[in-house]
mmCIF file of C-alpha atoms and ligand atoms in Angstrom:
data_model
loop_
_atom_site.group_PDB
_atom_site.id
_atom_site.type_symbol
_atom_site.label_atom_id
_atom_site.label_comp_id
_atom_site.label_asym_id
_atom_site.label_seq_id
_atom_site.Cartn_x
_atom_site.Cartn_y
_atom_site.Cartn_z
ATOM 1 C CA MET A 1 149.236 -111.627 123.899
ATOM 2 C CA GLU A 2 152.645 -110.955 124.691
ATOM 3 C CA GLN A 3 153.662 -113.208 127.876
ATOM 4 C CA LYS A 4 155.434 -111.171 130.522
ATOM 5 C CA LYS A 5 158.673 -112.699 131.806
ATOM 6 C CA GLU A 6 158.415 -112.992 135.591
ATOM 7 C CA SER A 7 161.316 -112.372 138.170
ATOM 8 C CA GLY A 8 159.305 -111.512 141.242
ATOM 9 C CA PRO A 9 158.448 -114.307 143.977
ATOM 10 C CA VAL A 10 156.891 -117.608 143.530
ATOM 11 C CA TYR A 11 154.059 -117.509 145.923
ATOM 12 C CA ASP A 12 152.583 -120.759 147.665
ATOM 13 C CA VAL A 13 149.156 -119.461 146.964
ATOM 14 C CA ILE A 14 147.532 -116.614 145.608
ATOM 15 C CA ILE A 15 144.211 -115.354 146.162
ATOM 16 C CA VAL A 16 142.299 -113.415 143.681
ATOM 17 C CA GLY A 17 139.451 -111.443 145.661
ATOM 18 C CA GLY A 18 139.361 -109.776 148.799
ATOM 19 C CA GLY A 19 135.785 -110.264 150.257
ATOM 20 C CA PRO A 20 135.102 -112.472 153.086
ATOM 21 C CA GLY A 21 135.880 -115.736 151.460
ATOM 22 C CA GLY A 22 139.432 -114.533 150.144
ATOM 23 C CA LEU A 23 140.698 -112.687 153.484
ATOM 24 C CA THR A 24 139.631 -115.862 155.475
ATOM 25 C CA ALA A 25 141.832 -118.376 152.924
ATOM 26 C CA GLY A 26 144.507 -115.701 153.305
ATOM 27 C CA LEU A 27 144.231 -115.888 157.069
ATOM 28 C CA TYR A 28 144.322 -119.891 157.031
ATOM 29 C CA ALA A 29 147.008 -119.915 154.396
ATOM 30 C CA SER A 30 149.240 -117.600 155.816
ATOM 31 C CA ARG A 31 148.631 -118.860 159.412
ATOM 32 C CA GLY A 32 149.411 -122.605 157.773
ATOM 33 C CA GLY A 33 152.985 -121.435 157.203
ATOM 34 C CA LEU A 34 152.236 -120.661 153.224
ATOM 35 C CA LYS A 35 153.845 -117.895 151.177
ATOM 36 C CA THR A 36 150.819 -115.992 150.823
ATOM 37 C CA LEU A 37 149.658 -113.291 148.522
ATOM 38 C CA LEU A 38 145.646 -112.158 148.261
ATOM 39 C CA LEU A 39 145.122 -109.779 145.301
ATOM 40 C CA GLU A 40 142.061 -107.386 145.655
ATOM 41 C CA GLY A 41 140.531 -105.736 143.266
ATOM 42 C CA GLU A 42 141.400 -102.039 142.145
ATOM 43 C CA SER A 43 138.256 -100.961 140.402
ATOM 44 C CA SER A 44 135.901 -103.256 142.423
ATOM 45 C CA VAL A 45 135.032 -103.787 146.241
ATOM 46 C CA SER A 46 133.317 -106.493 147.813
ATOM 47 C CA GLN A 47 129.562 -106.447 148.205
ATOM 48 C CA ILE A 48 130.034 -106.698 151.744
ATOM 49 C CA THR A 49 132.090 -103.632 152.210
ATOM 50 C CA VAL A 50 128.798 -101.592 151.185
ATOM 51 C CA THR A 51 126.362 -103.418 153.694
ATOM 52 C CA ASP A 52 125.065 -101.324 156.258
ATOM 53 C CA LEU A 53 124.407 -103.916 158.705
ATOM 54 C CA VAL A 54 125.360 -107.287 158.668
ATOM 55 C CA GLU A 55 123.526 -109.063 161.577
ATOM 56 C CA ASN A 56 123.908 -112.912 161.211
ATOM 57 C CA TYR A 57 127.448 -113.260 161.403
ATOM 58 C CA PRO A 58 128.387 -114.961 164.517
ATOM 59 C CA GLY A 59 129.797 -113.210 167.330
ATOM 60 C CA PHE A 60 128.595 -109.687 166.870
ATOM 61 C CA PRO A 61 125.104 -109.732 168.531
ATOM 62 C CA GLU A 62 124.513 -106.223 167.797
ATOM 63 C CA GLY A 63 125.638 -106.733 164.204
ATOM 64 C CA ILE A 64 128.336 -104.896 162.485
ATOM 65 C CA ASN A 65 128.857 -102.522 159.393
ATOM 66 C CA GLY A 66 130.130 -104.455 156.456
ATOM 67 C CA TYR A 67 133.174 -102.090 155.833
ATOM 68 C CA ASP A 68 134.005 -102.530 159.494
ATOM 69 C CA LEU A 69 133.888 -106.624 159.196
ATOM 70 C CA ILE A 70 136.097 -106.433 156.370
ATOM 71 C CA GLU A 71 138.661 -104.103 158.108
ATOM 72 C CA ARG A 72 138.751 -106.768 160.856
ATOM 73 C CA PHE A 73 139.202 -109.684 158.548
ATOM 74 C CA LYS A 74 142.055 -107.745 156.830
ATOM 75 C CA THR A 75 144.038 -106.716 159.997
ATOM 76 C CA GLN A 76 143.360 -110.266 161.867
ATOM 77 C CA SER A 77 145.188 -111.879 158.420
ATOM 78 C CA ARG A 78 148.071 -109.596 158.289
ATOM 79 C CA GLN A 79 149.134 -110.681 161.790
ATOM 80 C CA PHE A 80 149.828 -113.794 160.414
ATOM 81 C CA GLY A 81 151.706 -112.418 157.423
ATOM 82 C CA LEU A 82 149.544 -112.323 154.566
ATOM 83 C CA THR A 83 150.701 -109.410 151.888
ATOM 84 C CA ILE A 84 147.465 -108.155 150.115
ATOM 85 C CA LEU A 85 148.134 -106.005 146.967
ATOM 86 C CA ALA A 86 145.297 -104.204 144.577
ATOM 87 C CA ASP A 87 145.094 -105.522 140.921
ATOM 88 C CA ASP A 88 142.642 -106.516 138.698
ATOM 89 C CA ILE A 89 143.388 -109.893 137.710
ATOM 90 C CA ARG A 90 142.280 -110.470 133.939
ATOM 91 C CA GLU A 91 143.654 -114.120 133.194
ATOM 92 C CA ILE A 92 145.048 -117.137 134.613
ATOM 93 C CA SER A 93 147.250 -119.441 132.671
ATOM 94 C CA PRO A 94 149.263 -122.519 133.403
ATOM 95 C CA ARG A 95 153.160 -121.943 133.618
ATOM 96 C CA SER A 96 155.035 -122.430 130.472
ATOM 97 C CA GLU A 97 157.782 -125.072 129.870
ATOM 98 C CA GLY A 98 161.304 -123.903 130.868
ATOM 99 C CA GLU A 99 159.718 -121.500 133.835
ATOM 100 C CA GLU A 100 160.617 -122.403 137.104
ATOM 101 C CA PRO A 101 159.319 -124.294 138.932
ATOM 102 C CA GLU A 102 157.289 -125.662 135.765
ATOM 103 C CA ILE A 103 153.860 -126.794 138.100
ATOM 104 C CA GLY A 104 151.995 -124.006 139.114
ATOM 105 C CA TRP A 105 150.147 -120.804 137.752
ATOM 106 C CA PHE A 106 150.706 -117.297 136.350
ATOM 107 C CA VAL A 107 148.324 -114.808 137.277
ATOM 108 C CA LYS A 108 147.970 -111.535 135.031
ATOM 109 C CA GLY A 109 146.698 -108.135 136.505
ATOM 110 C CA GLY A 110 146.243 -104.912 135.034
ATOM 111 C CA ARG A 111 149.868 -103.755 137.155
ATOM 112 C CA ASN A 112 151.578 -106.905 137.621
ATOM 113 C CA ASN A 113 151.983 -110.628 136.748
ATOM 114 C CA TYR A 114 152.194 -112.636 139.627
ATOM 115 C CA ARG A 115 153.287 -116.661 139.568
ATOM 116 C CA ALA A 116 152.252 -119.465 142.318
ATOM 117 C CA LEU A 117 151.865 -122.975 142.728
ATOM 118 C CA ALA A 118 147.967 -122.705 143.749
ATOM 119 C CA VAL A 119 145.269 -120.417 143.396
ATOM 120 C CA ILE A 120 142.311 -119.922 145.420
ATOM 121 C CA LEU A 121 139.687 -117.886 143.544
ATOM 122 C CA ALA A 122 137.374 -116.214 145.904
ATOM 123 C CA THR A 123 136.245 -113.304 143.315
ATOM 124 C CA GLY A 124 132.426 -113.028 144.593
ATOM 125 C CA ALA A 125 129.541 -111.637 142.120
ATOM 126 C CA ASN A 126 128.192 -108.671 141.503
ATOM 127 C CA TRP A 127 124.686 -106.931 141.238
ATOM 128 C CA ARG A 128 122.367 -108.440 138.376
ATOM 129 C CA ARG A 129 120.976 -105.671 135.843
ATOM 130 C CA LEU A 130 117.621 -105.428 134.834
ATOM 131 C CA GLY A 131 118.426 -104.541 131.433
ATOM 132 C CA VAL A 132 115.592 -102.121 130.680
ATOM 133 C CA PRO A 133 115.620 -98.910 128.841
ATOM 134 C CA GLY A 134 117.058 -96.088 130.972
ATOM 135 C CA GLU A 135 119.007 -98.298 133.109
ATOM 136 C CA GLU A 136 122.202 -97.710 132.083
ATOM 137 C CA ALA A 137 121.773 -94.022 131.203
ATOM 138 C CA PHE A 138 120.708 -93.017 134.601
ATOM 139 C CA VAL A 139 123.567 -94.863 136.375
ATOM 140 C CA GLY A 140 124.800 -92.047 139.294
ATOM 141 C CA LYS A 141 121.948 -90.152 138.249
ATOM 142 C CA GLY A 142 119.034 -92.074 140.230
ATOM 143 C CA VAL A 143 119.717 -95.231 139.251
ATOM 144 C CA SER A 144 121.671 -97.480 142.237
ATOM 145 C CA TYR A 145 122.893 -100.807 143.362
ATOM 146 C CA CYS A 146 124.190 -99.405 146.745
ATOM 147 C CA ALA A 147 121.604 -98.075 149.316
ATOM 148 C CA THR A 148 124.696 -97.550 151.786
ATOM 149 C CA CYS A 149 126.362 -95.436 149.201
ATOM 150 C CA ASP A 150 123.373 -93.441 147.804
ATOM 151 C CA GLY A 151 120.434 -93.936 150.455
ATOM 152 C CA PRO A 152 121.375 -90.425 152.130
ATOM 153 C CA PHE A 153 120.597 -88.470 148.919
ATOM 154 C CA TYR A 154 117.053 -89.544 149.100
ATOM 155 C CA ARG A 155 116.282 -87.393 152.410
ATOM 156 C CA GLU A 156 112.575 -86.864 152.201
ATOM 157 C CA ARG A 157 112.474 -88.082 148.739
ATOM 158 C CA GLU A 158 109.911 -91.077 147.103
ATOM 159 C CA VAL A 159 112.118 -94.314 145.318
ATOM 160 C CA VAL A 160 111.314 -97.627 144.015
ATOM 161 C CA VAL A 161 113.194 -100.791 145.273
ATOM 162 C CA VAL A 162 113.232 -103.787 142.609
ATOM 163 C CA GLY A 163 113.470 -107.198 143.535
ATOM 164 C CA GLY A 164 112.144 -109.585 146.324
ATOM 165 C CA GLY A 165 115.405 -111.070 148.128
ATOM 166 C CA ASP A 166 117.228 -110.398 151.150
ATOM 167 C CA THR A 167 118.916 -107.714 149.708
ATOM 168 C CA ALA A 168 115.855 -106.103 148.168
ATOM 169 C CA VAL A 169 114.047 -106.298 151.354
ATOM 170 C CA GLN A 170 117.178 -105.219 153.701
ATOM 171 C CA GLU A 171 117.987 -102.316 151.763
ATOM 172 C CA ALA A 172 114.503 -101.256 151.275
ATOM 173 C CA LEU A 173 114.324 -101.176 155.049
ATOM 174 C CA PHE A 174 117.668 -98.966 155.192
ATOM 175 C CA LEU A 175 116.497 -96.730 152.731
ATOM 176 C CA THR A 176 113.439 -95.634 154.978
ATOM 177 C CA ARG A 177 116.011 -93.919 157.193
ATOM 178 C CA PHE A 178 115.841 -91.421 154.576
ATOM 179 C CA ALA A 179 113.313 -91.771 152.101
ATOM 180 C CA ARG A 180 109.682 -90.911 153.167
ATOM 181 C CA LYS A 181 108.309 -93.756 150.660
ATOM 182 C CA VAL A 182 110.145 -97.050 149.272
ATOM 183 C CA THR A 183 107.811 -98.731 146.931
ATOM 184 C CA ILE A 184 108.986 -102.458 146.430
ATOM 185 C CA VAL A 185 108.677 -103.708 142.727
ATOM 186 C CA HIS A 186 108.485 -107.525 142.719
ATOM 187 C CA ARG A 187 107.485 -109.695 139.788
ATOM 188 C CA ARG A 188 105.577 -112.300 141.942
ATOM 189 C CA ASP A 189 103.127 -111.846 144.536
ATOM 190 C CA ARG A 190 105.087 -112.999 147.578
ATOM 191 C CA LEU A 191 108.652 -112.066 148.657
ATOM 192 C CA ARG A 192 111.883 -114.742 148.445
ATOM 193 C CA ALA A 193 113.288 -112.696 151.269
ATOM 194 C CA THR A 194 113.737 -114.632 154.706
ATOM 195 C CA PRO A 195 110.465 -114.553 156.830
ATOM 196 C CA LEU A 196 112.286 -112.124 159.501
ATOM 197 C CA LEU A 197 113.209 -109.058 157.107
ATOM 198 C CA GLN A 198 109.644 -109.859 155.228
ATOM 199 C CA GLU A 199 108.033 -109.111 158.797
ATOM 200 C CA ARG A 200 109.632 -105.876 159.458
ATOM 201 C CA ALA A 201 109.351 -104.622 155.577
ATOM 202 C CA PHE A 202 105.458 -105.315 156.428
ATOM 203 C CA ALA A 203 105.466 -103.591 159.309
ATOM 204 C CA ASN A 204 107.342 -100.747 158.080
ATOM 205 C CA GLU A 205 104.599 -97.410 157.297
ATOM 206 C CA ARG A 206 107.162 -96.349 154.657
ATOM 207 C CA ILE A 207 107.424 -99.342 152.522
ATOM 208 C CA GLU A 208 104.497 -100.084 150.014
ATOM 209 C CA PHE A 209 104.689 -102.809 147.271
ATOM 210 C CA ALA A 210 103.822 -103.328 143.773
ATOM 211 C CA TRP A 211 103.246 -106.873 143.565
ATOM 212 C CA ASP A 212 103.460 -109.019 140.074
ATOM 213 C CA SER A 213 104.929 -106.355 138.392
ATOM 214 C CA VAL A 214 108.153 -105.825 136.226
ATOM 215 C CA VAL A 215 110.097 -102.629 135.119
ATOM 216 C CA GLU A 216 109.585 -101.758 131.557
ATOM 217 C CA GLU A 217 111.492 -98.479 131.433
ATOM 218 C CA ILE A 218 113.412 -95.946 133.891
ATOM 219 C CA GLN A 219 112.361 -92.385 132.786
ATOM 220 C CA GLY A 220 113.712 -89.030 133.144
ATOM 221 C CA LYS A 221 115.034 -86.443 131.537
ATOM 222 C CA ASP A 222 118.541 -85.390 133.541
ATOM 223 C CA PHE A 223 117.782 -87.740 136.086
ATOM 224 C CA VAL A 224 115.227 -90.125 137.137
ATOM 225 C CA GLU A 225 112.186 -88.857 137.146
ATOM 226 C CA GLY A 226 109.697 -92.225 137.291
ATOM 227 C CA VAL A 227 109.763 -96.069 137.220
ATOM 228 C CA LYS A 228 107.380 -97.420 134.549
ATOM 229 C CA ILE A 229 106.068 -100.706 135.586
ATOM 230 C CA LYS A 230 103.726 -103.306 134.093
ATOM 231 C CA ASN A 231 101.830 -105.402 136.321
ATOM 232 C CA LEU A 232 101.586 -108.903 134.974
ATOM 233 C CA ARG A 233 98.112 -110.036 136.083
ATOM 234 C CA ASN A 234 96.366 -106.841 135.622
ATOM 235 C CA PRO A 235 97.460 -104.599 132.402
ATOM 236 C CA GLU A 236 95.413 -101.851 133.839
ATOM 237 C CA MET A 237 97.238 -101.740 136.815
ATOM 238 C CA SER A 238 100.627 -100.886 134.694
ATOM 239 C CA LYS A 239 101.885 -97.363 135.575
ATOM 240 C CA VAL A 240 104.899 -94.992 136.154
ATOM 241 C CA ILE A 241 105.893 -94.526 139.703
ATOM 242 C CA PRO A 242 106.924 -91.080 140.190
ATOM 243 C CA VAL A 243 110.335 -91.071 142.254
ATOM 244 C CA ASP A 244 113.621 -89.938 142.165
ATOM 245 C CA GLY A 245 115.935 -92.730 142.633
ATOM 246 C CA ALA A 246 115.808 -96.373 141.475
ATOM 247 C CA PHE A 247 117.074 -99.016 143.398
ATOM 248 C CA VAL A 248 118.091 -102.140 141.854
ATOM 249 C CA PHE A 249 118.678 -105.480 143.787
ATOM 250 C CA VAL A 250 117.438 -108.271 141.346
ATOM 251 C CA GLY A 251 120.286 -111.013 142.369
ATOM 252 C CA LEU A 252 123.757 -111.451 141.700
ATOM 253 C CA THR A 253 125.969 -112.499 138.679
ATOM 254 C CA PRO A 254 129.470 -114.339 139.793
ATOM 255 C CA ASN A 255 132.601 -112.465 138.545
ATOM 256 C CA THR A 256 134.006 -115.857 137.086
ATOM 257 C CA GLY A 257 134.283 -114.591 133.156
ATOM 258 C CA PHE A 258 138.192 -114.388 133.258
ATOM 259 C CA VAL A 259 138.385 -118.108 134.081
ATOM 260 C CA ARG A 260 135.410 -119.832 132.531
ATOM 261 C CA GLN A 261 137.861 -121.497 129.880
ATOM 262 C CA LEU A 262 139.962 -122.659 132.718
ATOM 263 C CA VAL A 263 137.339 -124.103 135.250
ATOM 264 C CA ALA A 264 134.371 -125.752 134.835
ATOM 265 C CA CYS A 265 131.431 -123.914 135.624
ATOM 266 C CA ASP A 266 127.462 -124.203 135.967
ATOM 267 C CA GLU A 267 125.239 -122.877 133.569
ATOM 268 C CA SER A 268 124.820 -119.513 135.194
ATOM 269 C CA GLY A 269 129.009 -119.336 135.531
ATOM 270 C CA TYR A 270 129.293 -119.932 138.896
ATOM 271 C CA ILE A 271 132.156 -122.054 139.513
ATOM 272 C CA LEU A 272 131.888 -125.793 140.413
ATOM 273 C CA ALA A 273 133.772 -127.040 143.427
ATOM 274 C CA ASP A 274 133.606 -130.060 145.195
ATOM 275 C CA SER A 275 133.618 -130.455 149.231
ATOM 276 C CA GLU A 276 137.191 -129.814 149.502
ATOM 277 C CA MET A 277 136.919 -126.912 147.155
ATOM 278 C CA LYS A 278 139.071 -127.914 144.358
ATOM 279 C CA THR A 279 137.747 -127.016 140.875
ATOM 280 C CA SER A 280 138.335 -128.853 137.922
ATOM 281 C CA ALA A 281 141.944 -127.568 137.490
ATOM 282 C CA LYS A 282 144.406 -128.935 139.418
ATOM 283 C CA GLY A 283 145.797 -126.516 141.903
ATOM 284 C CA ILE A 284 143.198 -123.951 141.785
ATOM 285 C CA PHE A 285 140.680 -123.621 144.363
ATOM 286 C CA ALA A 286 137.577 -121.661 144.710
ATOM 287 C CA CYS A 287 135.351 -120.343 147.506
ATOM 288 C CA GLY A 288 132.630 -117.862 148.721
ATOM 289 C CA ASP A 289 129.872 -116.337 145.989
ATOM 290 C CA CYS A 290 131.435 -117.337 142.936
ATOM 291 C CA ILE A 291 130.815 -121.226 143.466
ATOM 292 C CA SER A 292 128.060 -122.988 142.522
ATOM 293 C CA LYS A 293 125.863 -123.455 145.982
ATOM 294 C CA LEU A 294 122.965 -123.059 148.002
ATOM 295 C CA LEU A 295 123.593 -120.518 150.544
ATOM 296 C CA ARG A 296 125.648 -117.230 150.045
ATOM 297 C CA GLN A 297 126.348 -115.552 153.099
ATOM 298 C CA VAL A 298 129.476 -113.907 154.761
ATOM 299 C CA VAL A 299 129.611 -116.984 157.222
ATOM 300 C CA THR A 300 129.580 -119.653 154.411
ATOM 301 C CA ALA A 301 132.353 -117.941 152.318
ATOM 302 C CA CYS A 302 134.290 -117.977 155.571
ATOM 303 C CA GLY A 303 133.733 -121.602 155.703
ATOM 304 C CA ASP A 304 134.601 -122.650 152.082
ATOM 305 C CA ALA A 305 137.398 -120.574 152.227
ATOM 306 C CA ALA A 306 139.229 -122.099 155.371
ATOM 307 C CA THR A 307 138.521 -125.368 153.610
ATOM 308 C CA ALA A 308 139.829 -124.288 150.363
ATOM 309 C CA ALA A 309 143.196 -122.927 152.488
ATOM 310 C CA PHE A 310 143.638 -126.527 153.882
ATOM 311 C CA SER A 311 143.162 -128.194 150.545
ATOM 312 C CA ALA A 312 145.317 -125.575 148.871
ATOM 313 C CA GLN A 313 147.970 -126.562 151.633
ATOM 314 C CA LEU A 314 147.612 -130.083 151.257
ATOM 315 C CA TYR A 315 148.501 -129.483 147.960
ATOM 316 C CA VAL A 316 151.570 -127.323 148.174
ATOM 317 C CA GLU A 317 152.956 -129.650 150.705
ATOM 318 C CA ASP A 318 152.244 -132.198 148.266
ATOM 319 C CA LEU A 319 154.223 -130.481 145.743
ATOM 320 C CA LYS A 320 156.741 -129.678 147.673
ATOM 321 C CA GLY A 321 157.029 -133.529 149.139
ATOM 322 C CA ASP A 322 156.565 -132.425 152.813
ATOM 323 C CA THR A 323 152.942 -133.643 153.221
ATOM 324 C CA TYR A 324 152.572 -134.080 156.906
ATOM 325 C CA VAL A 325 148.832 -135.415 156.815
ATOM 326 C CA GLY A 326 149.645 -137.988 154.267
ATOM 327 C CA ARG A 327 147.424 -137.520 151.344
ATOM 328 C CA SER A 328 148.051 -137.620 147.820
ATOM 329 C CA SER A 329 145.288 -136.477 145.761
HETATM 330 P P1 NAP B 1 118.272 -113.309 144.913
HETATM 331 O O1 NAP B 1 118.250 -114.145 146.592
HETATM 332 O O2 NAP B 1 118.364 -114.197 144.070
HETATM 333 O O3 NAP B 1 116.630 -112.564 144.608
HETATM 334 C C1 NAP B 1 116.886 -111.845 143.554
HETATM 335 C C2 NAP B 1 115.169 -111.251 143.644
HETATM 336 O O4 NAP B 1 115.139 -110.488 142.409
HETATM 337 C C3 NAP B 1 114.189 -112.290 143.630
HETATM 338 O O5 NAP B 1 113.445 -112.185 144.602
HETATM 339 C C4 NAP B 1 114.294 -112.579 142.155
HETATM 340 O O6 NAP B 1 112.700 -112.575 141.897
HETATM 341 C C5 NAP B 1 114.173 -111.015 141.658
HETATM 342 N N1 NAP B 1 114.488 -111.023 140.034
HETATM 343 C C6 NAP B 1 115.640 -111.720 139.803
HETATM 344 N N2 NAP B 1 115.809 -111.391 138.413
HETATM 345 C C7 NAP B 1 114.393 -110.146 137.915
HETATM 346 C C8 NAP B 1 114.511 -109.676 137.235
HETATM 347 N N3 NAP B 1 115.435 -109.608 135.975
HETATM 348 N N4 NAP B 1 113.544 -108.681 136.977
HETATM 349 C C9 NAP B 1 112.729 -108.126 138.272
HETATM 350 N N5 NAP B 1 113.006 -109.169 139.218
HETATM 351 C C10 NAP B 1 114.108 -110.102 139.296
HETATM 352 O O7 NAP B 1 119.223 -112.200 145.258
HETATM 353 P P2 NAP B 1 119.728 -111.250 146.872
HETATM 354 O O8 NAP B 1 118.566 -111.043 147.170
HETATM 355 O O9 NAP B 1 120.609 -110.595 145.929
HETATM 356 O O10 NAP B 1 120.616 -112.682 147.514
HETATM 357 C C11 NAP B 1 121.934 -113.098 146.827
HETATM 358 C C12 NAP B 1 122.642 -114.067 147.865
HETATM 359 O O11 NAP B 1 122.878 -113.300 149.189
HETATM 360 C C13 NAP B 1 121.176 -115.020 148.945
HETATM 361 O O12 NAP B 1 121.682 -116.169 148.938
HETATM 362 C C14 NAP B 1 120.577 -113.803 149.914
HETATM 363 O O13 NAP B 1 120.035 -115.086 150.766
HETATM 364 C C15 NAP B 1 122.343 -113.686 150.514
HETATM 365 N N6 NAP B 1 121.946 -112.349 151.281
HETATM 366 C C16 NAP B 1 121.611 -112.538 152.458
HETATM 367 C C17 NAP B 1 121.370 -111.499 153.526
HETATM 368 C C18 NAP B 1 120.964 -111.927 154.656
HETATM 369 O O14 NAP B 1 121.199 -112.533 155.237
HETATM 370 N N7 NAP B 1 120.744 -110.657 155.651
HETATM 371 C C19 NAP B 1 121.397 -109.978 153.105
HETATM 372 C C20 NAP B 1 121.437 -109.669 151.643
HETATM 373 C C21 NAP B 1 121.615 -111.271 150.905
HETATM 374 P P3 NAP B 1 111.899 -114.245 142.118
HETATM 375 O O15 NAP B 1 111.587 -114.192 143.340
HETATM 376 O O16 NAP B 1 110.648 -114.326 141.493
HETATM 377 O O17 NAP B 1 112.871 -115.413 141.757
#
């Protein structure tokens, strides 16, 4: 690939990703006095922006809409000088010999190329697909990965939600505001979701469950008309559920494809970051849903991000020879 020569500024830190992790890293880095650029996706949005209600982020006892929360994050980080641009980042590579300065990274986007001494990866994760016949064909025609976006189309209709985690149950509850019946199809006989969400789902008269069942096919002509499920314990209970919509929430897949040759990842593609949010590549840090960890929440993304920004600050100050804390690693 032809390498475009850059004449733009050399940033201290470039953050890739505009979700809670990226914006918190942006807040801390810019408030810490670093020249910081945040690149948010141009063709994708953070999962949180399509979340109707976040009710476990501290400080908002009534809960807060995900989009509103992100707007608050942006306002706060911009107050400290963070520059936010939209560009889909395709590649990150070491700066080549002869480039000034020689240490640092090239960040290549669809619109522009950028330069920085350090990079923080906060690329998040995206919805995993089921991979069954009919799923791709009916995206936008009854298959959805976003209840907030598409729920209102299903007023007084019947829908299926696939999955048994927090997302599936939370979104199923949200869908009951519109749909007259929501069937949660789950491959086991118990939910993975947190007990509070389970209680709410079991108490909701509009929610039914198809336990021990997997989706085999999503059927229809022009739009979804039914979801064919197979009961894993009792094949005789396999059937087609006649519905207008299928909402798929079967977990996440990390947005790390473009950095898998650059930083070490686990077997699922999540970036391996240490307790200081350092990756295997010097000068590259990571935080939020894209890293390998136990709990993916807004609050944990923010925590990782503050650490990543502070580590990046120490790294940059060390490079420039003006470290205050006095650490060299
Ligand atoms: P998740 O916790 O990984 O759950 C995925 C669910 O999909 C599981 O029930 C899993 O079944 C099922 N599944 C996976 N692959 C499947 C397949 N091929 N076919 C059928 N079912 C499949 O994912 P998530 O619910 O999206 O949550 C992701 C993270 O965000 C979690 O850390 C979660 O706690 C967090 N989150 C938190 C909140 C909240 O706090 N309010 C809300 C949303 C998300 P098994 O159970 O059998 O593995």
